[in-house]
Amino acid sequence: MRTYENLNEGWSFTGPDGTAAQVNVPHTWNAIDGQDGGNDYWRGACTYARTFTTPAHEADQVVYLEFDGVNASADVELNGAALAHHDGGYSTFRVNVTDTLGPTGEANELVVRVDNSKNDRVYPQKADFTFYGGIYRDVKLLVASGTHFALDHFGGPGLAVTPKIDDAATTAEVRVQGWVEGPTAEGAVVRVSLTDAEGAEVASASATVSDGVADATLAIENVRRWDGVKDPYLYAASLTLEVAGVPTDAVSCRFGVRSFHIDADRGFFLNGRSYPLRGVSRHQDRKGIGNALTPEMHREDMELIKEIGANTIRLAHYQHSQVFYDLCDEAGMVVWAEIPYISEHMPNGRENTISQMRELIIQNYNHASICVWGLSNEITISTKDNADMLDNHRVLNDLVHEMDPTRPTTLACYAMCLWNNKSAHVSDVVAWNLYLGWYVPGLWLNKAWLGVWRLLHRNRPIGMSEYGCEAMPNLHSSKPRREDHTEEYQCVYHEYMLKFFDKRPFFWATHVWNMFDFAADARDQGGEPGMNHKGLVTFDRKTKKDAFFAYKAWWSDEPFVHVCGSRYVDRPEKTTLVKVYSNQPEVSLYANGQLVGTQRGEHTFAFYVTLGEGETRIEARSGDLNDGCTLRKVDKPNPAYKLHEGKKQKNNWTDNEA
């Protein structure tokens, strides 16, 4: 049976300045300069090197190196021999090192040259986020039998599980395929066992390997469905490979049984019932860490997303860690998964879009959470060869349908890609990135824009793949307006959008841009260069902006009250607005212990409070729930709360080659 050895520790890293340092992976060399602005973070080739001991293995076994994520291109060398090249910074790839290893117990010299240089063939090259270089996910050494479940097929797990069930059925049909490689693969037998969440077997079968694949179909009676956030129930499929009756390898995965479809008028349906998808988009980086996240960081992100009551996540704009896809399965999140085919079509990058799509689907096929595959994002922003771009999209769309007929395709269109643009009509469903009310004035334009879409394309499902506005927790105003980057305007914006979506059930999905602030080194906005501040939570995950609680009030069942403006302490007006977000039907507000008023309503409660001299203690109560803050009457506005005029909408990333 296969064994794994973790190789994360003890690497010698030779960085941009040519000096060597000892590091552990996950690691990126752009954790600081990729977040400080200037569009000048170092992009080039760096080297990781380490020794490892040849593991004990039999003559008929194979040994692989497994890399979970190396951005963006990697060349792998062992004991002086060049073994592999991989283009694509977000997916798993493996390297067969069996014939290059030294004898058992001896040291081997492993060198990985990692390159995130600018080029015209590996995506992404232009986008509103930092392309961190490095070995930023795990590295493992794998020993397996000479005849084994596939290790050379686009980094995949070697098995695919395809559940099928009608909306009203109680029995699921589950197709299980296992791909086998090695000298004795043909005629080998694969034993399949399906178990429930408690480990009890619910079905079993055997299949013989023919042309490299074993294929079995099983039935699960009285099936329990994967039913979104309310009941994300998961089964497990375990496959054992037997050669001449002797077990040689085993693989397993979890899977969920669910039906879903998308209706142009009524949106997303899960297991036969209307299930509006309302959630967030997520980038994978963090302050001072870049994309080199730990499992604990992934879990913290998921807990914050769950707290607001979201039921869907767009994992932008690339393949994310398997840790996070697993968390989505467990949490019942419906996922939009996509490749980094973004912002600008590169004619020389066509093969890279195809290989990244193959890897995305093969490596993530078994995740119950994934319901749509994304072809591209905002590809029309600066594309020059539209004919080649459209053909590339058609090829990708056909490829996805061939590889996975169970899930629809989608893509995200740029706001200026108007209603009849051909790229918006390639995929099965479509969505738009609209920032009406932020980059252009007028929140009401959302209604006008979607009205035209519905007039022209009533039978084509549409979603909102991105919408949002920037906010800094240190910027505030009692008269919030577009471009001021205040928490208060972010609240105004998102309150409008929440009401807007609530009245339009035809959206198959809506995704806030973004759950977390993230690094975009080409930006210089909001007084903090190198950042996109559209998150509901700050980059370091320490501050939940007030708009976070607006979503919690609309989506979450967890009882709470939240007083907005706690960071807006110094207020020059005598009578000030105090907003409270809550999912409770009634909220009372107190100032210095005196009742200001009691309101019944939904989601947002607005009170006007007269500020006396000095400090005023504000408290919101609803039953046993309470929250509060302290406000202070001042003579003049605090200048620290105002954004400098030169830091509003200037130097957007589209002004530069990101």
Short mmCIF file of N, CA and C in Angstrom, two decimals, residues 413-514:
data_model
loop_
_atom_site.label_atom_id
_atom_site.label_comp_id
_atom_site.label_asym_id
_atom_site.label_seq_id
_atom_site.Cartn_x
_atom_site.Cartn_y
_atom_site.Cartn_z
N CYS A 413 -18.43 38.07 -16.53
CA CYS A 413 -18.22 39.14 -17.51
C CYS A 413 -17.91 40.46 -16.82
N TYR A 414 -17.06 41.21 -17.44
CA TYR A 414 -16.71 42.57 -17.02
C TYR A 414 -17.91 43.50 -17.25
N ALA A 415 -18.05 44.49 -16.41
CA ALA A 415 -19.21 45.38 -16.49
C ALA A 415 -19.38 46.00 -17.87
N MET A 416 -18.27 46.34 -18.54
CA MET A 416 -18.37 46.98 -19.85
C MET A 416 -18.57 45.98 -20.98
N CYS A 417 -18.59 44.71 -20.65
CA CYS A 417 -18.96 43.68 -21.61
C CYS A 417 -20.49 43.65 -21.63
N LEU A 418 -21.08 44.27 -22.63
CA LEU A 418 -22.51 44.52 -22.60
C LEU A 418 -23.33 43.29 -22.96
N TRP A 419 -24.64 43.46 -22.94
CA TRP A 419 -25.59 42.37 -22.90
C TRP A 419 -25.45 41.37 -24.04
N ASN A 420 -25.09 41.83 -25.24
CA ASN A 420 -25.04 40.95 -26.41
C ASN A 420 -23.63 40.54 -26.79
N ASN A 421 -22.66 40.84 -25.94
CA ASN A 421 -21.29 40.42 -26.23
C ASN A 421 -21.24 38.90 -26.38
N LYS A 422 -20.57 38.43 -27.44
CA LYS A 422 -20.57 37.00 -27.75
C LYS A 422 -19.98 36.15 -26.64
N SER A 423 -19.00 36.69 -25.92
CA SER A 423 -18.36 35.90 -24.86
C SER A 423 -19.34 35.58 -23.73
N ALA A 424 -20.39 36.39 -23.59
CA ALA A 424 -21.37 36.17 -22.52
C ALA A 424 -22.36 35.07 -22.84
N HIS A 425 -22.24 34.49 -24.02
CA HIS A 425 -23.23 33.50 -24.45
C HIS A 425 -22.60 32.18 -24.86
N VAL A 426 -21.38 31.93 -24.40
CA VAL A 426 -20.70 30.67 -24.68
C VAL A 426 -21.05 29.61 -23.64
N SER A 427 -21.03 29.98 -22.39
CA SER A 427 -21.21 29.03 -21.29
C SER A 427 -22.69 28.70 -21.07
N ASP A 428 -22.95 27.69 -20.24
CA ASP A 428 -24.33 27.27 -19.97
C ASP A 428 -25.12 28.36 -19.23
N VAL A 429 -24.48 28.95 -18.23
CA VAL A 429 -25.07 30.08 -17.51
C VAL A 429 -24.00 31.16 -17.45
N VAL A 430 -24.38 32.34 -17.00
CA VAL A 430 -23.43 33.44 -17.01
C VAL A 430 -23.63 34.29 -15.76
N ALA A 431 -22.63 35.11 -15.47
CA ALA A 431 -22.74 36.06 -14.35
C ALA A 431 -21.94 37.30 -14.70
N TRP A 432 -22.23 38.38 -14.00
CA TRP A 432 -21.57 39.66 -14.28
C TRP A 432 -20.89 40.20 -13.03
N ASN A 433 -19.76 40.86 -13.27
CA ASN A 433 -19.08 41.64 -12.24
C ASN A 433 -19.52 43.09 -12.42
N LEU A 434 -20.45 43.53 -11.59
CA LEU A 434 -21.01 44.88 -11.71
C LEU A 434 -20.70 45.68 -10.44
N TYR A 435 -20.10 46.82 -10.62
CA TYR A 435 -19.78 47.70 -9.49
C TYR A 435 -20.50 49.03 -9.65
N LEU A 436 -21.74 48.95 -10.09
CA LEU A 436 -22.55 50.15 -10.28
C LEU A 436 -22.91 50.73 -8.91
N GLY A 437 -22.55 51.97 -8.71
CA GLY A 437 -22.67 52.56 -7.38
C GLY A 437 -21.34 52.65 -6.68
N TRP A 438 -20.29 52.13 -7.33
CA TRP A 438 -18.94 52.29 -6.78
C TRP A 438 -18.01 52.91 -7.82
N TYR A 439 -17.71 52.18 -8.88
CA TYR A 439 -16.84 52.75 -9.91
C TYR A 439 -17.57 53.78 -10.77
N VAL A 440 -18.87 53.66 -10.84
CA VAL A 440 -19.68 54.69 -11.51
C VAL A 440 -20.81 55.07 -10.56
N PRO A 441 -21.29 56.33 -10.63
CA PRO A 441 -22.33 56.77 -9.69
C PRO A 441 -23.68 56.15 -10.01
N GLY A 442 -24.45 55.94 -8.96
CA GLY A 442 -25.84 55.52 -9.13
C GLY A 442 -26.09 54.07 -8.84
N LEU A 443 -26.47 53.76 -7.61
CA LEU A 443 -26.85 52.39 -7.27
C LEU A 443 -28.06 51.94 -8.09
N TRP A 444 -28.90 52.89 -8.48
CA TRP A 444 -30.09 52.56 -9.26
C TRP A 444 -29.74 51.96 -10.62
N LEU A 445 -28.49 52.15 -11.09
CA LEU A 445 -28.08 51.58 -12.37
C LEU A 445 -28.11 50.06 -12.37
N ASN A 446 -28.01 49.46 -11.19
CA ASN A 446 -28.13 48.00 -11.12
C ASN A 446 -29.49 47.55 -11.64
N LYS A 447 -30.53 48.29 -11.23
CA LYS A 447 -31.88 47.96 -11.68
C LYS A 447 -32.01 48.16 -13.18
N ALA A 448 -31.45 49.24 -13.69
CA ALA A 448 -31.55 49.52 -15.13
C ALA A 448 -30.78 48.48 -15.94
N TRP A 449 -29.57 48.17 -15.50
CA TRP A 449 -28.74 47.22 -16.24
C TRP A 449 -29.40 45.85 -16.32
N LEU A 450 -29.88 45.36 -15.18
CA LEU A 450 -30.50 44.04 -15.17
C LEU A 450 -31.84 44.06 -15.89
N GLY A 451 -32.50 45.21 -15.89
CA GLY A 451 -33.75 45.30 -16.63
C GLY A 451 -33.55 45.09 -18.12
N VAL A 452 -32.47 45.67 -18.65
CA VAL A 452 -32.17 45.47 -20.07
C VAL A 452 -31.83 44.02 -20.34
N TRP A 453 -31.04 43.41 -19.46
CA TRP A 453 -30.70 41.98 -19.64
C TRP A 453 -31.95 41.12 -19.70
N ARG A 454 -32.86 41.35 -18.78
CA ARG A 454 -34.07 40.53 -18.74
C ARG A 454 -34.95 40.77 -19.97
N LEU A 455 -34.89 41.98 -20.49
CA LEU A 455 -35.65 42.28 -21.69
C LEU A 455 -35.08 41.54 -22.89
N LEU A 456 -33.75 41.48 -22.98
CA LEU A 456 -33.10 40.88 -24.15
C LEU A 456 -32.92 39.37 -24.03
N HIS A 457 -32.67 38.89 -22.79
CA HIS A 457 -32.27 37.49 -22.63
C HIS A 457 -33.02 36.84 -21.46
N ARG A 458 -34.31 36.91 -21.51
CA ARG A 458 -35.15 36.44 -20.41
C ARG A 458 -34.91 34.96 -20.09
N ASN A 459 -34.55 34.16 -21.09
CA ASN A 459 -34.41 32.72 -20.89
C ASN A 459 -32.99 32.28 -20.57
N ARG A 460 -32.09 33.23 -20.38
CA ARG A 460 -30.71 32.87 -20.04
C ARG A 460 -30.43 33.18 -18.58
N PRO A 461 -30.07 32.15 -17.78
CA PRO A 461 -29.81 32.38 -16.35
C PRO A 461 -28.64 33.33 -16.13
N ILE A 462 -28.82 34.24 -15.18
CA ILE A 462 -27.79 35.22 -14.88
C ILE A 462 -27.54 35.27 -13.39
N GLY A 463 -26.28 35.47 -13.04
CA GLY A 463 -25.89 35.67 -11.65
C GLY A 463 -25.07 36.94 -11.51
N MET A 464 -24.79 37.33 -10.27
CA MET A 464 -23.91 38.47 -9.99
C MET A 464 -22.65 37.89 -9.37
N SER A 465 -21.59 37.79 -10.18
CA SER A 465 -20.37 37.14 -9.74
C SER A 465 -19.49 38.03 -8.88
N GLU A 466 -19.60 39.35 -9.05
CA GLU A 466 -18.88 40.29 -8.20
C GLU A 466 -19.71 41.56 -8.06
N TYR A 467 -19.72 42.10 -6.86
CA TYR A 467 -20.25 43.43 -6.58
C TYR A 467 -19.66 43.83 -5.24
N GLY A 468 -19.45 45.12 -5.04
CA GLY A 468 -18.88 45.53 -3.77
C GLY A 468 -18.30 46.93 -3.84
N CYS A 469 -17.77 47.39 -2.72
CA CYS A 469 -17.10 48.68 -2.68
C CYS A 469 -16.07 48.67 -1.56
N GLU A 470 -15.11 49.58 -1.65
CA GLU A 470 -13.98 49.58 -0.73
C GLU A 470 -14.32 50.30 0.57
N ALA A 471 -13.72 49.80 1.64
CA ALA A 471 -13.89 50.44 2.94
C ALA A 471 -12.68 50.17 3.81
N MET A 472 -12.21 51.22 4.44
CA MET A 472 -11.13 51.13 5.43
C MET A 472 -11.73 51.33 6.81
N PRO A 473 -11.41 50.48 7.77
CA PRO A 473 -12.00 50.61 9.11
C PRO A 473 -11.65 51.90 9.84
N ASN A 474 -10.66 52.65 9.33
CA ASN A 474 -10.28 53.91 9.98
C ASN A 474 -10.90 55.13 9.30
N LEU A 475 -11.70 54.91 8.24
CA LEU A 475 -12.29 56.04 7.51
C LEU A 475 -13.80 56.08 7.75
N HIS A 476 -14.31 57.28 8.06
CA HIS A 476 -15.71 57.40 8.49
C HIS A 476 -16.31 58.73 8.07
N SER A 477 -17.64 58.73 7.96
CA SER A 477 -18.35 59.96 7.61
C SER A 477 -19.80 59.85 8.02
N SER A 478 -20.36 60.95 8.48
CA SER A 478 -21.79 61.01 8.76
C SER A 478 -22.59 61.29 7.49
N LYS A 479 -21.89 61.67 6.42
CA LYS A 479 -22.52 61.86 5.12
C LYS A 479 -21.76 61.03 4.08
N PRO A 480 -21.88 59.74 4.19
CA PRO A 480 -21.08 58.86 3.32
C PRO A 480 -21.46 59.01 1.86
N ARG A 481 -20.46 58.87 0.99
CA ARG A 481 -20.69 58.98 -0.44
C ARG A 481 -19.71 58.08 -1.18
N ARG A 482 -20.07 57.82 -2.41
CA ARG A 482 -19.23 57.00 -3.27
C ARG A 482 -17.80 57.55 -3.32
N GLU A 483 -16.85 56.64 -3.29
CA GLU A 483 -15.41 56.93 -3.39
C GLU A 483 -14.77 57.33 -2.08
N ASP A 484 -15.55 57.50 -1.01
CA ASP A 484 -14.89 57.99 0.22
C ASP A 484 -14.22 56.89 1.02
N HIS A 485 -14.44 55.62 0.66
CA HIS A 485 -13.79 54.47 1.29
C HIS A 485 -14.15 54.32 2.77
N THR A 486 -15.28 54.88 3.18
CA THR A 486 -15.68 54.77 4.58
C THR A 486 -16.48 53.50 4.82
N GLU A 487 -16.45 53.06 6.06
CA GLU A 487 -17.30 51.94 6.45
C GLU A 487 -18.77 52.28 6.23
N GLU A 488 -19.11 53.55 6.43
CA GLU A 488 -20.51 53.94 6.33
C GLU A 488 -21.03 53.81 4.90
N TYR A 489 -20.23 54.21 3.91
CA TYR A 489 -20.71 54.05 2.54
C TYR A 489 -20.77 52.58 2.15
N GLN A 490 -19.82 51.79 2.62
CA GLN A 490 -19.88 50.36 2.34
C GLN A 490 -21.19 49.77 2.87
N CYS A 491 -21.64 50.23 4.01
CA CYS A 491 -22.92 49.77 4.55
C CYS A 491 -24.09 50.21 3.68
N VAL A 492 -24.08 51.47 3.25
CA VAL A 492 -25.15 51.97 2.37
C VAL A 492 -25.21 51.13 1.11
N TYR A 493 -24.04 50.89 0.52
CA TYR A 493 -23.97 50.12 -0.72
C TYR A 493 -24.55 48.71 -0.53
N HIS A 494 -24.08 48.00 0.49
CA HIS A 494 -24.50 46.61 0.65
C HIS A 494 -25.95 46.48 1.14
N GLU A 495 -26.43 47.45 1.90
CA GLU A 495 -27.86 47.43 2.25
C GLU A 495 -28.71 47.50 0.99
N TYR A 496 -28.31 48.37 0.06
CA TYR A 496 -29.05 48.49 -1.19
C TYR A 496 -29.01 47.17 -1.96
N MET A 497 -27.83 46.57 -2.07
CA MET A 497 -27.69 45.36 -2.87
C MET A 497 -28.45 44.19 -2.24
N LEU A 498 -28.47 44.09 -0.94
CA LEU A 498 -29.22 43.02 -0.28
C LEU A 498 -30.71 43.13 -0.60
N LYS A 499 -31.24 44.34 -0.54
CA LYS A 499 -32.65 44.54 -0.89
C LYS A 499 -32.89 44.28 -2.37
N PHE A 500 -31.95 44.69 -3.19
CA PHE A 500 -32.04 44.51 -4.64
C PHE A 500 -32.15 43.02 -4.99
N PHE A 501 -31.30 42.20 -4.41
CA PHE A 501 -31.32 40.76 -4.70
C PHE A 501 -32.57 40.10 -4.14
N ASP A 502 -33.01 40.57 -2.99
CA ASP A 502 -34.17 39.96 -2.35
C ASP A 502 -35.41 40.07 -3.23
N LYS A 503 -35.48 41.12 -4.05
CA LYS A 503 -36.64 41.34 -4.92
C LYS A 503 -36.48 40.69 -6.29
N ARG A 504 -35.34 40.01 -6.52
CA ARG A 504 -35.06 39.45 -7.84
C ARG A 504 -34.61 38.00 -7.72
N PRO A 505 -35.58 37.10 -7.56
CA PRO A 505 -35.24 35.69 -7.34
C PRO A 505 -34.65 35.00 -8.56
N PHE A 506 -34.60 35.68 -9.71
CA PHE A 506 -34.07 35.03 -10.90
C PHE A 506 -32.55 34.87 -10.86
N PHE A 507 -31.85 35.61 -9.99
CA PHE A 507 -30.40 35.43 -9.90
C PHE A 507 -30.08 34.01 -9.45
N TRP A 508 -29.29 33.29 -10.26
CA TRP A 508 -28.95 31.93 -9.84
C TRP A 508 -27.90 31.92 -8.74
N ALA A 509 -27.12 33.01 -8.64
CA ALA A 509 -26.15 33.14 -7.54
C ALA A 509 -25.70 34.58 -7.45
N THR A 510 -25.37 35.03 -6.25
CA THR A 510 -24.75 36.33 -6.04
C THR A 510 -23.56 36.15 -5.11
N HIS A 511 -22.45 36.79 -5.45
CA HIS A 511 -21.22 36.64 -4.68
C HIS A 511 -20.61 38.00 -4.37
N VAL A 512 -20.54 38.35 -3.10
CA VAL A 512 -19.91 39.60 -2.67
C VAL A 512 -18.43 39.57 -3.06
N TRP A 513 -17.97 40.68 -3.60
CA TRP A 513 -16.53 40.84 -3.80
C TRP A 513 -16.02 41.83 -2.77
N ASN A 514 -15.42 41.37 -1.72
CA ASN A 514 -14.87 40.06 -1.46
C ASN A 514 -15.11 39.77 0.01
#
